[in-house]
GROMACS .gro file of N, CA and C in nm:
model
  309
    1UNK      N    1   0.085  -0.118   0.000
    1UNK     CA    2   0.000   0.000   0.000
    1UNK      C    3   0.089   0.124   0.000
    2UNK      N    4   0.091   0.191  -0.066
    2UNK     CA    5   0.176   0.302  -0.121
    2UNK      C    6   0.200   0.443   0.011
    3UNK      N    7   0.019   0.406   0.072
    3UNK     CA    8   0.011   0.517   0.145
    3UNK      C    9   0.077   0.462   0.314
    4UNK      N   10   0.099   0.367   0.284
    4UNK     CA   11   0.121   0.290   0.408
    4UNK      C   12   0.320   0.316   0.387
    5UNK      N   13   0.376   0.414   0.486
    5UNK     CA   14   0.521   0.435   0.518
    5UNK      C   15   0.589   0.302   0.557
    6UNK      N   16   0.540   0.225   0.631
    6UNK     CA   17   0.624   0.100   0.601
    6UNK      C   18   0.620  -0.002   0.559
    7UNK      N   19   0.525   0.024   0.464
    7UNK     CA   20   0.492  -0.115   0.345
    7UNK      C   21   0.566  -0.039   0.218
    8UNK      N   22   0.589   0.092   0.199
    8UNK     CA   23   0.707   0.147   0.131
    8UNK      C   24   0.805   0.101   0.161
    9UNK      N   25   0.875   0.160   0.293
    9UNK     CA   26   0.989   0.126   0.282
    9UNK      C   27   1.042  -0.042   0.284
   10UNK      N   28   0.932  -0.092   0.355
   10UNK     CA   29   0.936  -0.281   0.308
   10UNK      C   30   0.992  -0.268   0.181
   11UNK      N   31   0.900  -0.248   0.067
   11UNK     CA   32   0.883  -0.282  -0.077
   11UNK      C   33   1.096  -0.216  -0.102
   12UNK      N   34   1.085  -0.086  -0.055
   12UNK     CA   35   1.228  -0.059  -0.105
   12UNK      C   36   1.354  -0.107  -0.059
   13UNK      N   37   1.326  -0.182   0.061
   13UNK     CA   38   1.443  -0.281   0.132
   13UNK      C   39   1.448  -0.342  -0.007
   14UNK      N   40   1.329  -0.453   0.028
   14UNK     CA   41   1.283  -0.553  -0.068
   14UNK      C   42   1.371  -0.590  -0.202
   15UNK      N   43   1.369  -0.437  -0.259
   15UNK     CA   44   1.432  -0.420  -0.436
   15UNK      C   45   1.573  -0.415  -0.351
   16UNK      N   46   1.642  -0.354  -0.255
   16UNK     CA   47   1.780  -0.360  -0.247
   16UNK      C   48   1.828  -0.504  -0.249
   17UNK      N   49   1.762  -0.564  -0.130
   17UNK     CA   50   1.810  -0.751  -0.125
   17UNK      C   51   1.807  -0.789  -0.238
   18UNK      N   52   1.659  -0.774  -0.320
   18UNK     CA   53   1.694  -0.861  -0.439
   18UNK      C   54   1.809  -0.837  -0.568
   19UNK      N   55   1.843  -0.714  -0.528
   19UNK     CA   56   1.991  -0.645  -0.633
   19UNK      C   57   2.060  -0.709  -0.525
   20UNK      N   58   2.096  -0.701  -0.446
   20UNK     CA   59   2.190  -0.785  -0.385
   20UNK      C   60   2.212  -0.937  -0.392
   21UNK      N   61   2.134  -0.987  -0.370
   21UNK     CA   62   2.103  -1.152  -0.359
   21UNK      C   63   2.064  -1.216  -0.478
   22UNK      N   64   2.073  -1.144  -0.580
   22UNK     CA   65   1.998  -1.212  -0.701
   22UNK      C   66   2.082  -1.133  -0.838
   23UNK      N   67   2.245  -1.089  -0.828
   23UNK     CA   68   2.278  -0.986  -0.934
   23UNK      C   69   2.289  -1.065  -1.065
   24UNK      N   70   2.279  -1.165  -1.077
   24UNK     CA   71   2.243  -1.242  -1.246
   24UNK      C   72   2.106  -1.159  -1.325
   25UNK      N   73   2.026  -1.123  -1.243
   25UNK     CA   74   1.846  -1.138  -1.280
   25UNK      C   75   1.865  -0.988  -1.309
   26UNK      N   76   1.820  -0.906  -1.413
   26UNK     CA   77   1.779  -0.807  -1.459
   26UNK      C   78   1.689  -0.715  -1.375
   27UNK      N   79   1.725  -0.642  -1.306
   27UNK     CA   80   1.635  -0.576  -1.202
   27UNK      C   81   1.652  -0.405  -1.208
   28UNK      N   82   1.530  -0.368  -1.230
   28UNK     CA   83   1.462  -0.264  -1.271
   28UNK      C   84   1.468  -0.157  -1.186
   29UNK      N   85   1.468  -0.003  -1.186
   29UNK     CA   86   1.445   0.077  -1.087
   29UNK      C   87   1.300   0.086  -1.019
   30UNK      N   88   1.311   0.071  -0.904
   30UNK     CA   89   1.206   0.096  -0.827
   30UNK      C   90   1.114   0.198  -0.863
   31UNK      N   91   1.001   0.246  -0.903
   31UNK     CA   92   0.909   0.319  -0.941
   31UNK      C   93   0.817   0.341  -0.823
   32UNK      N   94   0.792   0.459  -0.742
   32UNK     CA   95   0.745   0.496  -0.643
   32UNK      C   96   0.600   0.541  -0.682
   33UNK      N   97   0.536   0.554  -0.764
   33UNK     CA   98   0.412   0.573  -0.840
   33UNK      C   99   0.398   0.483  -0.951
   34UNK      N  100   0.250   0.466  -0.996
   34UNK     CA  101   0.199   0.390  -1.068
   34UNK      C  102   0.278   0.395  -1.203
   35UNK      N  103   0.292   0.298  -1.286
   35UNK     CA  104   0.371   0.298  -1.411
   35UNK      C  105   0.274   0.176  -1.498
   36UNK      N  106   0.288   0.228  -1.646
   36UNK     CA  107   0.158   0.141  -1.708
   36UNK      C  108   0.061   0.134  -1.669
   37UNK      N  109   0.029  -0.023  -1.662
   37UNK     CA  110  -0.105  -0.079  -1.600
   37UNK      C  111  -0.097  -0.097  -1.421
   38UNK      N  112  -0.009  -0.079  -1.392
   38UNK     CA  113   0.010  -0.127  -1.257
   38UNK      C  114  -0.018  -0.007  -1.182
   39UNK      N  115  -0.127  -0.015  -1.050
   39UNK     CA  116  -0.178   0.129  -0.979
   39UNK      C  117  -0.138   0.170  -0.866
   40UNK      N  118  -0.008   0.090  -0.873
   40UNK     CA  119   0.127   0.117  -0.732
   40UNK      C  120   0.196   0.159  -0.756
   41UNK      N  121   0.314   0.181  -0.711
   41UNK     CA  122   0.454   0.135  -0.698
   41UNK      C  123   0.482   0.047  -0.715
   42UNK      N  124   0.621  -0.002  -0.774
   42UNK     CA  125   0.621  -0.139  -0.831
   42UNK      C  126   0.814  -0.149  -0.895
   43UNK      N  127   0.823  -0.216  -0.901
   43UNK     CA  128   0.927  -0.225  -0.981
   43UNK      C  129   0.980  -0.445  -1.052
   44UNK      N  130   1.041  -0.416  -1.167
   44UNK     CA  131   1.026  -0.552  -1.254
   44UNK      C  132   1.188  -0.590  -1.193
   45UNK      N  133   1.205  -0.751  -1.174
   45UNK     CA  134   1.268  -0.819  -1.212
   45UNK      C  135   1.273  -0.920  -1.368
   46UNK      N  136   1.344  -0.960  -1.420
   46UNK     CA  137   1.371  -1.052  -1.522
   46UNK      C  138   1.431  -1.174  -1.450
   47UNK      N  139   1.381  -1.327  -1.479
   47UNK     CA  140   1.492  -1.402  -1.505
   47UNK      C  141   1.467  -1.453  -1.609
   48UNK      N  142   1.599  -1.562  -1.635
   48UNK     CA  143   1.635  -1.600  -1.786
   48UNK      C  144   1.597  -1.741  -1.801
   49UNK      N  145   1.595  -1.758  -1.720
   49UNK     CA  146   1.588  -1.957  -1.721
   49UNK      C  147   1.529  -2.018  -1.568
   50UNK      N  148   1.480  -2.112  -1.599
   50UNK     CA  149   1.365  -2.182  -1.507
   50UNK      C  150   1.448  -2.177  -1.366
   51UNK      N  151   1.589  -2.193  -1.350
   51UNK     CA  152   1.665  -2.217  -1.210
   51UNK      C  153   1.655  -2.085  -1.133
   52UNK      N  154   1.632  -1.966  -1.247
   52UNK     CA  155   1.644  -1.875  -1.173
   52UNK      C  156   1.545  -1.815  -1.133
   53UNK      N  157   1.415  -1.851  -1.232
   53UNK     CA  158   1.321  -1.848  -1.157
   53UNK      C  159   1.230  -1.935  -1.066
   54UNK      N  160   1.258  -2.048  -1.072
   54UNK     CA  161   1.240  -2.118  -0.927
   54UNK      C  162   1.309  -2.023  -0.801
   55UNK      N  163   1.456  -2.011  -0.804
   55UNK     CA  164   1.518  -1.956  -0.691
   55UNK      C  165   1.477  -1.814  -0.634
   56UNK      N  166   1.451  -1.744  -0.787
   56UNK     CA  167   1.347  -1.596  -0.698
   56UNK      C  168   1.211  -1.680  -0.680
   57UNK      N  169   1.160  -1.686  -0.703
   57UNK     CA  170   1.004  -1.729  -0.675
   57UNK      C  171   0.993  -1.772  -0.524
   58UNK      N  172   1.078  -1.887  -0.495
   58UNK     CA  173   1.098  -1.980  -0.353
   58UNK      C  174   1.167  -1.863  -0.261
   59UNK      N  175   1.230  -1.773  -0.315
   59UNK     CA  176   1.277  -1.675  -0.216
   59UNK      C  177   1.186  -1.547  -0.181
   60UNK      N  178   1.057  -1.532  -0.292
   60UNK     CA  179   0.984  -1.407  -0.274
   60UNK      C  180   0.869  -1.456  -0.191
   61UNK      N  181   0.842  -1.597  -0.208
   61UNK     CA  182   0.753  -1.651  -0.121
   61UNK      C  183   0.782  -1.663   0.074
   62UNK      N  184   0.864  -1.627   0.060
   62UNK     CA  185   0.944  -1.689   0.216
   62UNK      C  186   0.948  -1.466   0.267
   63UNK      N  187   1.067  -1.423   0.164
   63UNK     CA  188   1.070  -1.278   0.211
   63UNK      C  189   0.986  -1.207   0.116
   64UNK      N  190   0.938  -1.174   0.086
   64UNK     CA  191   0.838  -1.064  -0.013
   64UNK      C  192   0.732  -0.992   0.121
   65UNK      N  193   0.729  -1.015   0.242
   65UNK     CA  194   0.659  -0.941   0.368
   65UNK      C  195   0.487  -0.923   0.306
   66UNK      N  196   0.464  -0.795   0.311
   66UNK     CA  197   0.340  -0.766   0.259
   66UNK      C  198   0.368  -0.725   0.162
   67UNK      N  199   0.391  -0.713   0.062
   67UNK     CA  200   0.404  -0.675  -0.105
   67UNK      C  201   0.368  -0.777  -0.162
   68UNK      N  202   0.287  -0.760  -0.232
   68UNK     CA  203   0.185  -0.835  -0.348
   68UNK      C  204   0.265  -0.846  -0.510
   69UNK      N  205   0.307  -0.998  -0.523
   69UNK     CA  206   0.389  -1.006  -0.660
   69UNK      C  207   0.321  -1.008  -0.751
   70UNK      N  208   0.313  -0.959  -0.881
   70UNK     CA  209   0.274  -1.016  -1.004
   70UNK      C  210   0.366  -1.067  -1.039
   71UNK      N  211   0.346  -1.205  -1.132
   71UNK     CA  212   0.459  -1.322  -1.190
   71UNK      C  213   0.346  -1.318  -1.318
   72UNK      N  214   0.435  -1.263  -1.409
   72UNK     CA  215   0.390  -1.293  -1.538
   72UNK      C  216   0.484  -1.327  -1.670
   73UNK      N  217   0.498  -1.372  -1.792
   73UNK     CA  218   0.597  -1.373  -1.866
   73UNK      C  219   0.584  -1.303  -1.950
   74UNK      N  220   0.664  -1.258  -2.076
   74UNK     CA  221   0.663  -1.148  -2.155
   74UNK      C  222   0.651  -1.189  -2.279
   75UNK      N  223   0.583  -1.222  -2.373
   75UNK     CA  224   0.507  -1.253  -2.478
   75UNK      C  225   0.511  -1.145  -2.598
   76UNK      N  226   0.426  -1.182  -2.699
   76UNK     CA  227   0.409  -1.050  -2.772
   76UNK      C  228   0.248  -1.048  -2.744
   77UNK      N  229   0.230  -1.071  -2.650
   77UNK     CA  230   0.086  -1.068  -2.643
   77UNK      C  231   0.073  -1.013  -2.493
   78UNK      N  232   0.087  -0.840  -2.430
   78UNK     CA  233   0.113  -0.815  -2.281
   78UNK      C  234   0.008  -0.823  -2.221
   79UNK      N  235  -0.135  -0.792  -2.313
   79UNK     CA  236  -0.266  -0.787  -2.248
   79UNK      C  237  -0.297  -0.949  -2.204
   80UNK      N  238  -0.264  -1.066  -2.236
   80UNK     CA  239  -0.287  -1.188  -2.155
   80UNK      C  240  -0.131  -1.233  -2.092
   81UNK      N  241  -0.016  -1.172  -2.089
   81UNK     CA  242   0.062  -1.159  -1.995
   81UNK      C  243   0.017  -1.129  -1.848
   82UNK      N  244  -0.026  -1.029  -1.894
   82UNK     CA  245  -0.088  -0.940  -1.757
   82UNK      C  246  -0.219  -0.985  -1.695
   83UNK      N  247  -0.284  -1.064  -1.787
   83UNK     CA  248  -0.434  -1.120  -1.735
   83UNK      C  249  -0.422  -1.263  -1.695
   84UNK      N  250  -0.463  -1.297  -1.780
   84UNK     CA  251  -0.476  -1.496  -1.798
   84UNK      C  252  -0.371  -1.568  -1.826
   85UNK      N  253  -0.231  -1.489  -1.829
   85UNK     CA  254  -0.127  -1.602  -1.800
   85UNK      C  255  -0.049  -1.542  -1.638
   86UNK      N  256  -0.068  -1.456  -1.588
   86UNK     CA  257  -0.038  -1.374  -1.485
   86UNK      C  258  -0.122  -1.481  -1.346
   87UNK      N  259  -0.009  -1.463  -1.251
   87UNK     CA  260  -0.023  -1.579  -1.120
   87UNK      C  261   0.038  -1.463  -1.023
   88UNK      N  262  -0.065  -1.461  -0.880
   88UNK     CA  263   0.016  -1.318  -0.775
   88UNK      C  264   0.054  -1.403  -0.642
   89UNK      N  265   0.143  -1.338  -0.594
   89UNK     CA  266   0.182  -1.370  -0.495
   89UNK      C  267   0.146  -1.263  -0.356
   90UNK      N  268   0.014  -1.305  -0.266
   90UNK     CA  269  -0.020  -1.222  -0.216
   90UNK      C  270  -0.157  -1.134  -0.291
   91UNK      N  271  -0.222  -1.028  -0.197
   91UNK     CA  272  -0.310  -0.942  -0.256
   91UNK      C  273  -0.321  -0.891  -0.396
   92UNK      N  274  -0.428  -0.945  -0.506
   92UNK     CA  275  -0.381  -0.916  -0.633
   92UNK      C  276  -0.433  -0.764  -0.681
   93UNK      N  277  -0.350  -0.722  -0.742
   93UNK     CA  278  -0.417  -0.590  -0.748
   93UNK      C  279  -0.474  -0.556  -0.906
   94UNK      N  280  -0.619  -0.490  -0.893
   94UNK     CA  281  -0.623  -0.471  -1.032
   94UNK      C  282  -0.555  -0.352  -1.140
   95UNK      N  283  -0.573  -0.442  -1.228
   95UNK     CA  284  -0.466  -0.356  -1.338
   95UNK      C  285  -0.526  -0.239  -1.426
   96UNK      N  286  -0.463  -0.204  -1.434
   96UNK     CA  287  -0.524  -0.118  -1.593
   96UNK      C  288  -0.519  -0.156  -1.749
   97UNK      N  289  -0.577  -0.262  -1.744
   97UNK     CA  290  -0.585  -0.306  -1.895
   97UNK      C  291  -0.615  -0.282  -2.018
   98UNK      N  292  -0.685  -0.173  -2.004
   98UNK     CA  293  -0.697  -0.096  -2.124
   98UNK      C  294  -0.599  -0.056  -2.206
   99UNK      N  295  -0.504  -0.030  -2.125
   99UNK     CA  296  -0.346   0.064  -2.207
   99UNK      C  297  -0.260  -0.073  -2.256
  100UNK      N  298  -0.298  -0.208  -2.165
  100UNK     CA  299  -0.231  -0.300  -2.263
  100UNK      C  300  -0.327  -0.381  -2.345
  101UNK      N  301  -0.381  -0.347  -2.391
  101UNK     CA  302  -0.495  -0.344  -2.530
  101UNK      C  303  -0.468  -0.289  -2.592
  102UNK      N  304  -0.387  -0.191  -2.617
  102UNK     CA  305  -0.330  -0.083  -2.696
  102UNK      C  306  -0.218  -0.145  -2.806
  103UNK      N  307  -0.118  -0.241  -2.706
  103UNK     CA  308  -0.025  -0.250  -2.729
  103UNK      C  309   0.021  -0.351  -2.837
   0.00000   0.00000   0.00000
């Protein structure tokens, strides 16, 4: 919750460990306001191959606190990325799908 000061600063520990503990995986700047479809704060990891995402996954499940994951893959198709192939970890939040209808 964005408005919630230490479910922020949770979420921004959060992105430091995982640049720390995870520097193979493609990891994104933290975005403190909504970006795209997403009506948080938020920020993306990448991994490349199934080991590495087993190993974040099993690790976001254990530390991820109260922050709500989206796990989705990247397709040429983002509007069922983001919908019907998309799995959350925690409170799911709705998206803005319209703008990836666009795309």
């Amino acid at each position: 919750m964005p408005s919630s000061q230490s479910e922020s600063l949770f979420a921004k520990e959060l992105h430091e460990r995982i640049r720390r503990e995870f520097p193979e995986l493609r990891i994104y700047r933290f975005w403190d306001r909504p970006v795209g479809p997403h009506p948080t704060a938020m920020f993306e990891v990448n991994t490349f191959d199934p080991h590495q995402t087993g190993a974040l996954f099993s690790w976001l499940a254990v530390n991820r606190g109260p922050c709500s994951v989206l796990i989705h893959p990247n397709t040429d198709d983002p509007y069922r990325d983001h919908t019907e192939r998309a799995i959350w970890m925690g409170r799911p939040w709705p998206l803005n799908d319209t703008i990836l209808k666009k795309i």
